[in-house]
Coordinates of C-alpha atoms in Angstrom, one line a residue:
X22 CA 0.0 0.0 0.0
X23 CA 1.2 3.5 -0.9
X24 CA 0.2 6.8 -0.2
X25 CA -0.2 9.2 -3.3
X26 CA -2.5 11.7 -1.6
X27 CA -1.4 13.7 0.1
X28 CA 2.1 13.2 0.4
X29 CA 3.2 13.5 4.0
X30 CA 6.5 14.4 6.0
X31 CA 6.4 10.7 6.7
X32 CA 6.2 9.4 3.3
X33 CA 8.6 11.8 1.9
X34 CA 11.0 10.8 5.2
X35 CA 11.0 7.0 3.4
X36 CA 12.6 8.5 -0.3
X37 CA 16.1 8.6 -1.0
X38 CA 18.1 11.9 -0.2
X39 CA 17.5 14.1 -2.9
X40 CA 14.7 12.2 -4.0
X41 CA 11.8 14.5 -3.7
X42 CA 8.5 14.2 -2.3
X43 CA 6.8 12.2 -5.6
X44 CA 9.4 9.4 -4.4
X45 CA 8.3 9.5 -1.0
X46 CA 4.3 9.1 -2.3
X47 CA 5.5 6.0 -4.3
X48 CA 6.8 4.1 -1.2
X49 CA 5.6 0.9 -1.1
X50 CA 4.8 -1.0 2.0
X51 CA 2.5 -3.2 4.0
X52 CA -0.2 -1.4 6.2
X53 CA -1.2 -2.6 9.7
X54 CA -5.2 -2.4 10.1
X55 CA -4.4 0.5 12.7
X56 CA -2.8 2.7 9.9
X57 CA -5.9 1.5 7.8
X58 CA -8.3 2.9 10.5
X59 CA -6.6 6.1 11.3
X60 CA -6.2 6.4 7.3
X61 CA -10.1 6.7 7.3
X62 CA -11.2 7.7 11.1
X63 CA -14.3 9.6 11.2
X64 CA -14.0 13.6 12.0
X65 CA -13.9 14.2 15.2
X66 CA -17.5 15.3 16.6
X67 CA -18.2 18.9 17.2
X68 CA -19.0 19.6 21.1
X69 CA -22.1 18.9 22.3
X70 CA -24.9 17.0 19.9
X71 CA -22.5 15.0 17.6
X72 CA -23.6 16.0 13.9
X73 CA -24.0 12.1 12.0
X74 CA -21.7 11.6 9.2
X75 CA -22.8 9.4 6.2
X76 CA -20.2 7.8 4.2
X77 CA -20.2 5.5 0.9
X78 CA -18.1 2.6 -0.1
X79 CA -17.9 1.7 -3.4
X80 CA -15.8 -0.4 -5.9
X81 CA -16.3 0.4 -9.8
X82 CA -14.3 -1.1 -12.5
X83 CA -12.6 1.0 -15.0
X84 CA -15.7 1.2 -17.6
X85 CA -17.7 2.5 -14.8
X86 CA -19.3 -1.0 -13.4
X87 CA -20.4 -1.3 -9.7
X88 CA -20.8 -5.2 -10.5
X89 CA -20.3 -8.2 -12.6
X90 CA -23.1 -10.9 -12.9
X91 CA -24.9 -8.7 -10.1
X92 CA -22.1 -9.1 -7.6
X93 CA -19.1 -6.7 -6.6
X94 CA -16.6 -9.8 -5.3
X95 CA -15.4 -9.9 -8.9
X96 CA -14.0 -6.8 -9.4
X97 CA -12.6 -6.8 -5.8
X98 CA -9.2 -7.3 -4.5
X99 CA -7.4 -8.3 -1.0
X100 CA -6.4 -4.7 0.2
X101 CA -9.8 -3.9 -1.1
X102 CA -11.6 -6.2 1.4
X103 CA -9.3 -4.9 4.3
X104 CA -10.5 -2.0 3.6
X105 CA -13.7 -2.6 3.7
X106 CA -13.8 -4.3 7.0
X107 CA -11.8 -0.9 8.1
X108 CA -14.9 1.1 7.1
X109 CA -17.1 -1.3 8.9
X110 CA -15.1 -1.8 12.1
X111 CA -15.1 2.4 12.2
X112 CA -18.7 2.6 11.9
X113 CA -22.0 2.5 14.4
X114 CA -23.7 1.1 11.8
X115 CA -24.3 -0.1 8.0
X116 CA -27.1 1.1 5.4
X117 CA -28.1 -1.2 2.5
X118 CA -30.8 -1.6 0.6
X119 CA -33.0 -4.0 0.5
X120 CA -32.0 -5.4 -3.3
X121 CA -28.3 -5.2 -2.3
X122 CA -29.0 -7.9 0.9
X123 CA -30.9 -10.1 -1.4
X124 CA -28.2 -9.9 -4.3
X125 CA -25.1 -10.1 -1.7
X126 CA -26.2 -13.0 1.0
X127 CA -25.9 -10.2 3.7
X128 CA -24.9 -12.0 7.4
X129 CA -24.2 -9.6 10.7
X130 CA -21.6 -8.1 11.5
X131 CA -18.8 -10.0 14.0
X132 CA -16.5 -9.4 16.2
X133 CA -13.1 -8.5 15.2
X134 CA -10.5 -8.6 18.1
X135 CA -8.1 -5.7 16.2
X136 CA -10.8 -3.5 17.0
X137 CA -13.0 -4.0 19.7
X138 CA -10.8 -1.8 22.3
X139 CA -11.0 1.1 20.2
X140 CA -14.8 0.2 19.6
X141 CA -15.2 0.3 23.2
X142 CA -13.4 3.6 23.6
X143 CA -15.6 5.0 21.5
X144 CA -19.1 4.0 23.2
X145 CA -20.0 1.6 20.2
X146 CA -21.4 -1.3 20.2
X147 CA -19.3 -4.7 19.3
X148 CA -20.4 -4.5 16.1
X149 CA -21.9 -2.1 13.7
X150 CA -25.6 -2.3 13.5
X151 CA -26.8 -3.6 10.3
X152 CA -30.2 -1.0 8.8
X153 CA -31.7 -2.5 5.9
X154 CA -34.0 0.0 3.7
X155 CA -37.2 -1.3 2.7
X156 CA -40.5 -0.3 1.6
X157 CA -42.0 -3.5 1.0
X158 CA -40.3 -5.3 3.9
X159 CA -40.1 -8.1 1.4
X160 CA -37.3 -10.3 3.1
X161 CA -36.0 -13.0 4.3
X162 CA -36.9 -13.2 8.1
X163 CA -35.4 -16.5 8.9
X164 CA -31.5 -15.6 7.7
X165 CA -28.9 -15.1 10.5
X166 CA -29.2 -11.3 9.5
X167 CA -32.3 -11.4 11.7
X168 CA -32.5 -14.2 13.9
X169 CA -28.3 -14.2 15.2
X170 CA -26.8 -10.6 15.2
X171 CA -24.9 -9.3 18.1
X172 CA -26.7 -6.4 18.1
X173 CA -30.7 -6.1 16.7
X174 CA -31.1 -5.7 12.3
X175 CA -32.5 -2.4 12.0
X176 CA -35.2 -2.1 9.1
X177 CA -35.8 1.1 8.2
X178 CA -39.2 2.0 6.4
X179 CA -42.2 4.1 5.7
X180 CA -45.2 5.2 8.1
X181 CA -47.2 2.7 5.2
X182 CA -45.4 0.1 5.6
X183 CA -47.4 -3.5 5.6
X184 CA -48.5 -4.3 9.3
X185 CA -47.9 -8.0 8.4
X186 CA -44.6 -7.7 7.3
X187 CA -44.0 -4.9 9.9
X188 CA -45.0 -7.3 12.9
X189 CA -43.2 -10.5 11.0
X190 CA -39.9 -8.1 11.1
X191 CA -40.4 -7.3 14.7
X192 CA -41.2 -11.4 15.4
X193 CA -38.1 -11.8 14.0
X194 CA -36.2 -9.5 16.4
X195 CA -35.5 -6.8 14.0
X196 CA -36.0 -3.0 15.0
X197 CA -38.2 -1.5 12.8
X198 CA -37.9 2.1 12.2
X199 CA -39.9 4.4 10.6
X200 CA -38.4 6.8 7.9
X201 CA -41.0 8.4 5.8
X202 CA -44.4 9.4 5.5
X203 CA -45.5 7.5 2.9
X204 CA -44.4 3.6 2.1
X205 CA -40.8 4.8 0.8
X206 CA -37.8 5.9 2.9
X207 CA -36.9 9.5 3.1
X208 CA -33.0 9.8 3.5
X209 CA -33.2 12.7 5.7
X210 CA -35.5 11.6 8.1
X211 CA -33.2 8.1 8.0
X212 CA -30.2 9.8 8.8
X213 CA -31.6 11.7 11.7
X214 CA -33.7 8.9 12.4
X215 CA -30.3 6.6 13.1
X216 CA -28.7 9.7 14.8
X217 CA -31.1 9.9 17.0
X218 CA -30.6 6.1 18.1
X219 CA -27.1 7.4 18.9
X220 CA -25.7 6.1 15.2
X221 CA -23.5 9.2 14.2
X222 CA -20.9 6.9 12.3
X223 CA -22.4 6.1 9.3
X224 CA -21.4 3.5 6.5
X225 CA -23.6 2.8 3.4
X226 CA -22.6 0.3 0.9
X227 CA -25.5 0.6 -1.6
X228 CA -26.5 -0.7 -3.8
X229 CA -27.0 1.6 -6.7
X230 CA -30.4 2.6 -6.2
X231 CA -29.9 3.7 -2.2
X232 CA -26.9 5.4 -3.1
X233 CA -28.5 6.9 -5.7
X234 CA -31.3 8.4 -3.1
X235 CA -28.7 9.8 -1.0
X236 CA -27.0 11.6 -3.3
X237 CA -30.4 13.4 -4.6
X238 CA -31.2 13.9 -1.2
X239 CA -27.8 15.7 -0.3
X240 CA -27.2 13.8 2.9
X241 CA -23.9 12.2 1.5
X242 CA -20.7 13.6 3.3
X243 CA -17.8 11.3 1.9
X244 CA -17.3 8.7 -0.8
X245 CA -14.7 5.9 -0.7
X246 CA -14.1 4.6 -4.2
X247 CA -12.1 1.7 -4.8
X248 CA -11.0 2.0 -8.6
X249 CA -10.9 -1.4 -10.0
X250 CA -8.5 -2.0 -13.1
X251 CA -10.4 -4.1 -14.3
X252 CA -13.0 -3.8 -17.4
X253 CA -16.3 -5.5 -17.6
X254 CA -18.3 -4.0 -20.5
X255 CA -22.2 -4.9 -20.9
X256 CA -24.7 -3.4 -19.2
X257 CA -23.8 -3.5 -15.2
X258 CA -25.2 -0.3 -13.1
X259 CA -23.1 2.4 -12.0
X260 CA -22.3 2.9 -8.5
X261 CA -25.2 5.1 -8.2
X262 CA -28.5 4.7 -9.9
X263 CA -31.8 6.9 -10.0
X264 CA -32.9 10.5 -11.8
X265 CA -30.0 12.7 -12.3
X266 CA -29.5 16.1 -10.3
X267 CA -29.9 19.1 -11.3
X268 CA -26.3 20.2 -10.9
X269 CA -23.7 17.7 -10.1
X270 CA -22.6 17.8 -6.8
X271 CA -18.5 18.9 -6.4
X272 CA -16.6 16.7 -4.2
X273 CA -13.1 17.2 -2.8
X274 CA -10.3 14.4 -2.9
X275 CA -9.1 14.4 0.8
X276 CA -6.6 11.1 0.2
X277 CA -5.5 8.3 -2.4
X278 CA -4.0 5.1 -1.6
X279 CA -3.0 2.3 -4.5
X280 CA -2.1 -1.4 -4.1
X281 CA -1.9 -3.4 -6.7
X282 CA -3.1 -1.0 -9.5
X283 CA -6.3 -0.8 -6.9
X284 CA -6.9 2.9 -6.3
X285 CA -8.1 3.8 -3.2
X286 CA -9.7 7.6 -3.2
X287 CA -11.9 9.3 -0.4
X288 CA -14.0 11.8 -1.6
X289 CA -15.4 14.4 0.6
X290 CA -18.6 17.5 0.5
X291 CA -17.0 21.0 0.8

C-alpha cells in the first residue's frame, strides 16, 4: 500500500536523499489495520450534539461498473476487502438496501478482536448495526441477519409500511424504524432517524439505487471509491442509480492510496 495523496512528511521521510516528495508518495509497504483505521477515522464530533456523518463505499471497474453478474466480489481485490472491514469496524452502523441484501447474501456483522478496544473507547457497540432499507419489507426473516446478530437488524421504512410484514420483522427481532411518511424511505428523516438512536458513524454500501437516493437527497458527506483495473463491458449499473441532479454535486479528494493497481480515493462535500 502506498500513499499518493497527500504526500506526507512521513512518506517523503521514506525517499532517497534528494529524491523528492513524488518518491516519497510511491513508497511501497505493507499497512497494519491501525494505519488502515486512522487512514479513514471519522471527524472528530463537534462539542455537544454529535452531527452524523454518512459515508459510501464503493468499488467500480474502470468502464464505470459497480458489478459483474450482479455481484461486486469480482472486481474486488485483497487490500480492497481490508479496507472494507476498516470502514465497517469504524462505523456505528451499516445502510443497505434491501436489493443489495438479497443480491449479496448479507450476514451480521462480527466481532473482530483488532478492533473492539478502540470500539469500546468510543461508546460503540461490538459491532456495527446492520439497517436494511425497505419499503415492501419483502425479506427473508429466517437468515442469521435477523434471527443471530450481536446487536438487533435495523429495518428502516415508511409510516405505510405493511403491518404483516412490519409485525413478522419485529417477530423476527428486528428494529423497525420508521423513515417516511408514505411507504418509501426519506433519507433525511433516516439519517436523523439513526442519529437519534445514537448512530453518528455512518457507512452505506449501496447498492446503486440507495446510493442513488442519497445523493439526490444531499445527505452524503464522503465517498470511498475503490478504482478497480479491471474492465467488464455490458450493461452492469453504475455505482449510483436513480434520476439525475440538477447540478452535479462537487466533491473534494481528501486522500488516495494504491495497491496493486487498486486505487483507493476518499471523496469528501465542501
Amino acid at each position: 500500500m502506498r500513499r499518493l495523496f497527500p504526500v506526507t512528511e512521513g512518506t517523503a521521510a521514506q525517499a532517497p536523499a534528494g529524491a523528492g516528495p513524488a518518491a516519497g508518495a510511491a513508497a511501497d509497504r505493507e499497512w497494519g489495520l491501525a494505519e488502515l483505521a486512522a487512514a479513514y477515522a471519522y471527524p472528530e464530533p463537534a462539542p455537544g450534539a454529535p452531527r452524523p456523518w454518512l459515508r459510501a463505499n464503493m468499488v467500480s471497474s474502470l468502464d464505470g461498473a459497480a458489478q459483474h453478474e450482479g455481484r461486486s466480489q469480482p472486481i474486488s481485490s485483497a487490500a480492497d476487502m481490508r479496507i472494507f472491514g476498516t470502514l465497517r469496524a469504524l462505523a456505528d452502523v451499516i445502510v443497505v438496501g434491501a436489493e443489495t441484501v438479497r443480491q449479496e447474501g448479507y450476514r451480521p456483522g462480527r466481532v473482530r478482536a483488532e478492533f473492539a478496544g478502540a470500539r469500546a473507547a468510543a461508546g460503540q457497540t461490538p459491532v456495527p448495526a446492520i439497517a436494511v432499507v425497505t419499503a415492501s419489507l419483502e425479506l427473508d426473516f429466517t437468515l442469521p441477519l435477523f434471527t443471530s446478530p450481536l446487536v438487533p437488524t435495523l429495518v428502516l421504512t415508511g409510516a405505510s409500511a405493511a403491518p404483516d410484514r412490519v409485525a413478522a420483522a419485529e417477530k423476527a427481532g428486528a428494529q423497525v424504524v420508521i423513515a417516511g411518511e408514505g411507504m418509501g424511505v426519506e433519507p433525511v428523516r433516516a439519517v436523523q432517524a439513526l442519529a437519534g438512536l445514537g448512530h453518528t458513524r455512518l457507512l452505506t454500501e449501496g447498492g446503486p439505487r440507495l446510493l442513488g437516493q442519497l445523493i439526490a437527497a444531499e445527505v452524503l458527506d464522503e465517498l470511498c471509491l475503490t478504482v478497480s483495473p479491471t474492465l467488464t463491458a455490458g450493461g452492469a449499473q453504475r455505482i449510483a442509480g436513480g434520476p439525475s441532479v440538477a447540478v452535479p454535486h462537487r466533491f473534494a479528494l481528501a486522500s488516495l492510496l494504491e495497491e496493486d493497481g487498486f486505487l483507493f480515493g476518499r471523496y469528501r462535500r465542501p
